[in-house]
Coordinates of N, CA and C in Angstrom, one line a residue:
L1 N 4.1 14.1 -16.9 CA 4.6 15.4 -16.5 C 3.5 16.1 -15.6
A2 N 2.3 15.8 -15.8 CA 1.2 16.4 -15.0 C 1.3 15.9 -13.6
W3 N 1.6 14.5 -13.5 CA 1.7 13.9 -12.2 C 2.9 14.5 -11.4
V4 N 4.0 14.6 -12.1 CA 5.2 15.2 -11.5 C 4.9 16.6 -11.0
D5 N 4.2 17.4 -11.9 CA 3.9 18.8 -11.6 C 3.0 18.9 -10.4
S6 N 2.1 18.0 -10.2 CA 1.2 18.1 -9.0 C 1.8 17.5 -7.7
H7 N 2.9 16.7 -7.8 CA 3.5 16.1 -6.7 C 4.9 16.6 -6.3
F8 N 5.5 17.4 -7.1 CA 6.9 17.8 -6.9 C 6.9 19.4 -7.0
L9 N 7.7 19.9 -6.2 CA 8.0 21.4 -6.2 C 9.5 21.5 -6.4
F10 N 9.9 22.2 -7.5 CA 11.3 22.4 -7.8 C 11.7 23.8 -7.4
M11 N 12.7 23.9 -6.5 CA 13.2 25.2 -6.1 C 14.6 25.4 -6.5
E12 N 14.8 26.5 -7.2 CA 16.1 26.9 -7.7 C 16.4 28.3 -7.2
E13 N 17.7 28.5 -7.0 CA 18.1 29.9 -6.6 C 18.0 30.8 -7.8
S14 N 17.3 31.8 -7.7 CA 17.1 32.7 -8.8 C 18.1 33.8 -8.9
S15 N 18.8 34.0 -7.8 CA 19.8 35.1 -7.7 C 21.1 34.8 -8.4
G16 N 21.3 33.5 -8.8 CA 22.5 33.1 -9.4 C 23.6 32.8 -8.4
D17 N 23.4 33.1 -7.2 CA 24.3 32.7 -6.1 C 24.0 31.3 -5.6
A18 N 25.0 30.7 -5.0 CA 24.8 29.4 -4.5 C 23.9 29.5 -3.3
A19 N 23.0 28.5 -3.1 CA 22.1 28.4 -2.0 C 22.9 28.1 -0.7
T20 N 22.4 28.6 0.4 CA 22.9 28.2 1.7 C 21.9 27.2 2.3
I21 N 22.3 26.4 3.3 CA 21.3 25.5 3.9 C 20.2 26.3 4.5
D22 N 20.4 27.5 5.1 CA 19.4 28.3 5.7 C 18.3 28.7 4.6
S23 N 18.8 29.1 3.4 CA 17.9 29.5 2.4 C 17.0 28.3 1.9
V24 N 17.7 27.2 1.8 CA 16.9 26.0 1.4 C 15.9 25.6 2.4
L25 N 16.3 25.6 3.7 CA 15.3 25.2 4.7 C 14.2 26.3 4.9
D26 N 14.5 27.5 4.7 CA 13.4 28.6 4.7 C 12.4 28.3 3.6
R27 N 12.9 28.0 2.4 CA 12.0 27.7 1.3 C 11.2 26.4 1.5
A28 N 11.9 25.4 2.1 CA 11.2 24.2 2.4 C 10.2 24.3 3.5
T29 N 10.4 25.2 4.4 CA 9.4 25.5 5.5 C 8.2 26.1 4.8
A30 N 8.4 27.0 3.9 CA 7.2 27.6 3.1 C 6.5 26.5 2.4
A31 N 7.2 25.5 1.8 CA 6.6 24.5 1.0 C 5.7 23.6 1.9
V32 N 6.2 23.3 3.2 CA 5.5 22.5 4.1 C 4.2 23.3 4.5
S33 N 4.3 24.6 4.7 CA 3.1 25.3 5.1 C 2.1 25.5 4.0
R34 N 2.6 25.7 2.8 CA 1.7 26.0 1.6 C 1.1 24.7 1.0
N35 N 2.0 23.7 0.9 CA 1.7 22.5 0.1 C 1.6 21.2 0.9
G36 N 2.0 21.3 2.1 CA 2.0 20.1 2.9 C 3.1 19.1 2.6
S37 N 4.2 19.7 1.9 CA 5.3 18.9 1.6 C 5.9 18.2 2.8
R38 N 6.4 17.0 2.6 CA 7.0 16.3 3.7 C 8.3 15.6 3.3
S39 N 8.8 15.9 2.1 CA 10.1 15.3 1.7 C 10.9 16.5 1.0
L40 N 12.2 16.4 1.3 CA 13.1 17.4 0.7 C 14.3 16.7 0.1
V41 N 14.6 17.0 -1.1 CA 15.7 16.4 -1.8 C 16.7 17.5 -2.1
I42 N 17.9 17.5 -1.6 CA 18.9 18.5 -1.9 C 19.8 17.9 -2.9
D43 N 19.8 18.3 -4.1 CA 20.5 17.7 -5.2 C 21.1 18.8 -6.1
P44 N 22.4 18.9 -6.3 CA 23.4 18.1 -5.5 C 23.9 18.9 -4.3
F45 N 24.3 18.2 -3.3 CA 24.8 18.9 -2.1 C 26.0 19.8 -2.4
S46 N 26.8 19.4 -3.4 CA 28.0 20.2 -3.7 C 27.7 21.6 -4.1
Y47 N 26.5 21.9 -4.5 CA 26.2 23.3 -4.9 C 25.8 24.2 -3.8
L48 N 25.7 23.6 -2.5 CA 25.4 24.5 -1.4 C 26.6 25.3 -1.0
D49 N 26.4 26.5 -0.6 CA 27.5 27.4 -0.1 C 27.5 27.2 1.4
L50 N 28.6 26.6 1.9 CA 28.7 26.3 3.3 C 29.3 27.5 4.1
G51 N 29.8 28.5 3.4 CA 30.4 29.6 4.1 C 31.5 29.2 5.0
L52 N 32.6 28.7 4.4 CA 33.7 28.1 5.1 C 34.2 29.0 6.3
G53 N 34.6 30.2 6.0 CA 35.1 31.1 7.0 C 36.3 30.4 7.7
S54 N 36.3 30.5 9.0 CA 37.4 29.9 9.8 C 37.2 28.5 10.3
K55 N 36.0 27.9 10.0 CA 35.7 26.5 10.4 C 36.1 25.5 9.4
S56 N 36.4 24.3 9.8 CA 36.8 23.3 8.9 C 35.5 22.8 8.2
E57 N 35.7 22.2 7.0 CA 34.6 21.7 6.2 C 33.9 20.6 7.0
T58 N 34.6 19.8 7.7 CA 34.0 18.7 8.5 C 33.1 19.3 9.6
N59 N 33.5 20.3 10.3 CA 32.7 21.0 11.3 C 31.5 21.6 10.7
L60 N 31.6 22.3 9.6 CA 30.5 22.9 8.9 C 29.4 21.9 8.5
I61 N 29.9 20.8 7.9 CA 29.0 19.7 7.5 C 28.3 19.1 8.7
S62 N 29.0 18.9 9.8 CA 28.4 18.4 11.0 C 27.3 19.3 11.5
E63 N 27.6 20.6 11.6 CA 26.6 21.6 12.0 C 25.4 21.6 11.1
M64 N 25.7 21.5 9.8 CA 24.6 21.5 8.8 C 23.7 20.3 9.0
L65 N 24.3 19.1 9.1 CA 23.5 17.9 9.2 C 22.6 17.9 10.5
T66 N 23.2 18.5 11.6 CA 22.4 18.6 12.8 C 21.2 19.6 12.6
K67 N 21.5 20.7 11.9 CA 20.4 21.7 11.6 C 19.3 21.1 10.8
V68 N 19.7 20.3 9.8 CA 18.8 19.7 8.9 C 18.0 18.6 9.6
R69 N 18.6 17.8 10.5 CA 17.9 16.8 11.2 C 16.9 17.4 12.2
N70 N 17.3 18.5 12.8 CA 16.3 19.2 13.7 C 15.1 19.8 12.9
W71 N 15.4 20.4 11.7 CA 14.4 20.9 10.8 C 13.4 19.8 10.5
A72 N 13.9 18.6 10.1 CA 13.1 17.5 9.6 C 12.2 17.0 10.8
A73 N 12.8 16.9 12.0 CA 12.0 16.5 13.1 C 10.9 17.5 13.4
A74 N 11.2 18.8 13.3 CA 10.2 19.8 13.6 C 9.1 19.9 12.6
H75 N 9.3 19.4 11.4 CA 8.4 19.5 10.3 C 7.8 18.1 9.9
D76 N 8.2 17.1 10.7 CA 7.7 15.7 10.3 C 8.0 15.4 8.9
A77 N 9.3 15.6 8.5 CA 9.7 15.5 7.1 C 10.9 14.6 7.0
V78 N 11.2 14.2 5.8 CA 12.4 13.4 5.5 C 13.3 14.2 4.6
V79 N 14.6 14.2 4.8 CA 15.5 14.9 3.9 C 16.5 13.9 3.3
F80 N 16.6 14.1 2.0 CA 17.6 13.3 1.2 C 18.6 14.2 0.6
F81 N 19.9 13.8 0.8 CA 21.0 14.6 0.1 C 21.5 13.7 -1.0
V82 N 21.8 14.3 -2.1 CA 22.5 13.6 -3.2 C 23.9 14.2 -3.1
A83 N 24.8 13.3 -2.6 CA 26.2 13.7 -2.4 C 27.1 12.7 -3.1
H84 N 28.1 13.2 -3.8 CA 29.0 12.4 -4.6 C 30.3 12.0 -3.9
P85 N 30.9 10.9 -4.2 CA 32.1 10.5 -3.5 C 33.3 11.3 -3.9
A86 N 34.3 11.3 -3.0 CA 35.6 11.9 -3.3 C 36.2 11.0 -4.4
K87 N 37.3 11.4 -5.0 CA 37.9 10.6 -6.0 C 38.2 9.2 -5.5
M88 N 37.7 8.2 -6.3 CA 37.8 6.8 -5.9 C 39.0 6.3 -6.8
Y89 N 39.7 5.3 -6.2 CA 40.9 4.7 -6.9 C 40.6 3.3 -7.2
R90 N 41.0 2.8 -8.4 CA 40.8 1.5 -8.8 C 41.5 0.5 -7.9
D91 N 41.0 -0.7 -7.8 CA 41.7 -1.8 -7.1 C 42.6 -2.5 -8.1
K92 N 43.3 -3.5 -7.6 CA 44.3 -4.2 -8.5 C 43.7 -4.9 -9.7
G93 N 42.4 -5.1 -9.6 CA 41.6 -5.7 -10.8 C 41.1 -4.6 -11.7
G94 N 41.4 -3.4 -11.4 CA 41.0 -2.3 -12.3 C 39.5 -1.8 -12.0
N95 N 38.9 -2.3 -11.0 CA 37.6 -1.9 -10.6 C 37.5 -0.8 -9.5
Y96 N 36.5 0.0 -9.6 CA 36.3 1.0 -8.5 C 35.5 0.4 -7.4
P97 N 35.9 0.7 -6.2 CA 35.1 0.2 -5.0 C 33.7 0.9 -5.0
I98 N 32.8 0.3 -4.4 CA 31.5 0.9 -4.3 C 31.5 1.9 -3.1
P99 N 31.3 3.2 -3.4 CA 31.4 4.2 -2.3 C 30.4 4.0 -1.2
K100 N 30.9 4.4 0.0 CA 30.0 4.3 1.2 C 30.1 5.7 1.8
G101 N 29.5 5.8 3.0 CA 29.4 7.1 3.7 C 30.8 7.8 3.9
W102 N 31.8 6.9 4.3 CA 33.1 7.5 4.5 C 33.8 8.0 3.3
D103 N 33.2 7.7 2.1 CA 33.8 8.1 0.9 C 33.2 9.3 0.3
I104 N 32.2 9.8 0.9 CA 31.5 11.0 0.3 C 32.4 12.2 0.4
S105 N 32.5 12.9 -0.6 CA 33.3 14.1 -0.7 C 33.1 15.0 0.5
A106 N 34.2 15.4 1.1 CA 34.2 16.5 2.1 C 34.1 16.1 3.5
S107 N 33.5 14.9 3.9 CA 33.4 14.7 5.3 C 33.0 13.3 5.7
S108 N 33.5 12.8 6.8 CA 33.0 11.5 7.3 C 31.7 11.7 8.1
Q109 N 31.3 12.9 8.3 CA 30.1 13.2 9.0 C 28.9 12.6 8.4
W110 N 28.9 12.4 7.1 CA 27.8 11.7 6.4 C 27.6 10.3 6.9
A111 N 28.6 9.6 7.2 CA 28.5 8.3 7.7 C 28.1 8.3 9.2
A112 N 28.6 9.2 9.9 CA 28.4 9.3 11.3 C 27.0 9.8 11.7
K113 N 26.5 10.8 11.0 CA 25.2 11.4 11.4 C 24.0 11.0 10.6
G114 N 24.2 10.4 9.4 CA 23.0 10.0 8.7 C 22.2 8.8 9.3
D115 N 20.9 8.8 9.2 CA 20.1 7.7 9.7 C 20.1 6.6 8.7
V116 N 20.1 6.9 7.4 CA 20.1 5.9 6.4 C 21.1 6.4 5.3
G117 N 21.9 5.5 4.9 CA 22.9 5.8 3.8 C 22.8 4.7 2.7
F118 N 22.7 5.1 1.5 CA 22.8 4.1 0.4 C 23.5 4.7 -0.8
T119 N 24.0 3.8 -1.6 CA 24.7 4.2 -2.8 C 24.0 3.5 -4.0
V120 N 23.8 4.3 -5.0 CA 23.3 3.8 -6.3 C 24.5 3.6 -7.2
H121 N 24.7 2.3 -7.6 CA 25.9 2.0 -8.4 C 25.5 1.2 -9.6
Q122 N 26.1 1.7 -10.7 CA 25.9 1.0 -12.0 C 26.9 -0.1 -12.2
N123 N 26.5 -1.3 -12.2 CA 27.4 -2.4 -12.4 C 27.5 -2.6 -13.9
H124 N 28.7 -2.3 -14.5 CA 28.9 -2.3 -15.9 C 29.0 -3.8 -16.4
D125 N 29.4 -4.7 -15.5 CA 29.6 -6.1 -15.9 C 28.2 -6.8 -16.1
T126 N 27.3 -6.5 -15.2 CA 26.0 -7.1 -15.3 C 24.9 -6.3 -16.0
G127 N 25.2 -5.0 -16.1 CA 24.2 -4.0 -16.7 C 23.1 -3.7 -15.7
L128 N 23.2 -4.1 -14.5 CA 22.2 -3.8 -13.5 C 22.6 -2.6 -12.6
V129 N 21.6 -2.0 -12.0 CA 21.9 -0.9 -11.1 C 21.7 -1.6 -9.7
E130 N 22.8 -1.3 -8.9 CA 22.8 -1.9 -7.5 C 22.5 -0.8 -6.5
I131 N 21.6 -1.1 -5.6 CA 21.3 -0.2 -4.5 C 22.0 -0.8 -3.2
H132 N 23.1 -0.2 -2.8 CA 23.8 -0.7 -1.6 C 23.4 0.1 -0.4
V133 N 22.7 -0.5 0.5 CA 22.3 0.2 1.8 C 23.4 -0.2 2.8
W134 N 24.2 0.9 3.1 CA 25.3 0.6 4.0 C 25.1 1.1 5.4
K135 N 24.0 1.8 5.6 CA 23.7 2.3 7.0 C 22.2 2.4 7.2
V136 N 21.7 1.8 8.3 CA 20.4 2.0 8.8 C 20.4 2.1 10.3
R137 N 20.1 3.3 10.8 CA 20.3 3.5 12.2 C 19.2 2.8 13.0
F138 N 17.9 2.8 12.5 CA 16.8 2.2 13.2 C 16.2 1.0 12.5
K139 N 16.1 -0.1 13.2 CA 15.7 -1.4 12.6 C 14.3 -1.3 12.0
H140 N 13.4 -0.5 12.5 CA 12.1 -0.4 11.9 C 12.0 0.3 10.5
I141 N 13.1 0.9 10.2 CA 13.2 1.6 8.9 C 13.6 0.6 7.8
G142 N 14.5 -0.3 8.1 CA 15.0 -1.2 7.1 C 16.3 -1.9 7.6
R143 N 17.0 -2.5 6.6 CA 18.3 -3.2 7.0 C 19.3 -3.0 5.9
Q144 N 20.5 -3.3 6.2 CA 21.6 -3.2 5.3 C 21.5 -4.3 4.3
G145 N 22.0 -4.1 3.1 CA 21.9 -5.1 2.0 C 22.1 -4.5 0.7
V146 N 21.9 -5.3 -0.4 CA 22.0 -4.9 -1.7 C 20.8 -5.4 -2.5
A147 N 20.2 -4.5 -3.3 CA 19.2 -4.8 -4.3 C 19.6 -4.5 -5.7
E148 N 19.3 -5.4 -6.6 CA 19.7 -5.2 -8.0 C 18.4 -4.9 -8.8
L149 N 18.5 -3.9 -9.6 CA 17.4 -3.5 -10.4 C 17.8 -3.3 -11.9
K150 N 16.9 -3.6 -12.8 CA 17.1 -3.3 -14.2 C 16.7 -1.8 -14.4
Y151 N 17.4 -1.1 -15.3 CA 17.0 0.2 -15.6 C 16.6 0.3 -17.1
D152 N 15.4 0.7 -17.4 CA 15.0 0.9 -18.8 C 15.3 2.3 -19.2
T153 N 16.2 2.4 -20.1 CA 16.6 3.8 -20.6 C 15.5 4.5 -21.3
A154 N 14.7 3.7 -22.0 CA 13.6 4.3 -22.8 C 12.5 5.0 -21.9
T155 N 12.2 4.3 -20.7 CA 11.2 4.9 -19.9 C 11.7 5.5 -18.6
G156 N 13.0 5.3 -18.3 CA 13.6 5.8 -17.1 C 13.0 5.1 -15.8
I157 N 12.6 3.9 -16.0 CA 12.0 3.1 -14.9 C 13.0 2.1 -14.4
Y158 N 13.1 2.0 -13.1 CA 13.8 0.9 -12.4 C 12.8 -0.2 -12.1
E159 N 13.2 -1.5 -12.3 CA 12.4 -2.6 -11.9 C 13.2 -3.8 -11.5
E160 N 12.6 -4.7 -10.8 CA 13.2 -5.9 -10.4 C 13.4 -6.8 -11.6
E161 N 14.4 -7.6 -11.6 CA 14.5 -8.6 -12.6 C 13.5 -9.7 -12.4
T162 N 13.1 -10.3 -13.5 CA 12.1 -11.4 -13.4 C 12.8 -12.7 -13.8
E163 N 12.1 -13.8 -13.7 CA 12.7 -15.1 -14.1 C 12.9 -15.1 -15.6
E164 N 12.0 -14.4 -16.3 CA 12.2 -14.3 -17.8 C 13.5 -13.6 -18.2
D165 N 13.9 -12.6 -17.4 CA 15.1 -11.9 -17.7 C 16.3 -12.9 -17.5
W166 N 16.2 -13.7 -16.5 CA 17.3 -14.7 -16.3 C 17.3 -15.7 -17.5
E167 N 16.2 -16.1 -18.0 CA 16.1 -17.1 -19.1 C 16.7 -16.4 -20.4
E168 N 16.5 -15.1 -20.6 CA 17.0 -14.5 -21.7 C 18.5 -14.4 -21.7
T169 N 19.1 -14.4 -20.6 CA 20.6 -14.3 -20.5 C 21.3 -15.7 -20.6
L170 N 20.5 -16.8 -20.4 CA 21.1 -18.1 -20.4 C 21.4 -18.6 -21.8

């Protein structure tokens, strides 16, 4: 907890109202100035007040993502959104598809404007957690693919499977 306390800054809206992207970025700018923060995680996205008004949700998300991208570039920072998929439907085998950018609730703009997109998926058949990287805009950042990790519920740690893990399952 001491390590987390010295490396993470948790910001919550104290007014009881939903945060706006402007209020989040204002507070993140202060964190950059005061603490040298260079990463921002907005979790969950669905709690942000987009102020719908007369604009469509798709247009509002597009404008918000542009604003966040410009903020990140100006502050030499990276921004992560935790966004959940729209309702997913089972296939003929009774399984849910693995959600991708086009499946995120509210807008296809997530797939179009994101630099990197990935899905964390619990595979109930194998017991592993799969990280599906479905978009990488720039080759020097990474590549598309899937990684499988074990999750230790006692410690909350993700780790790669070892050969010993495979032997235990044989």
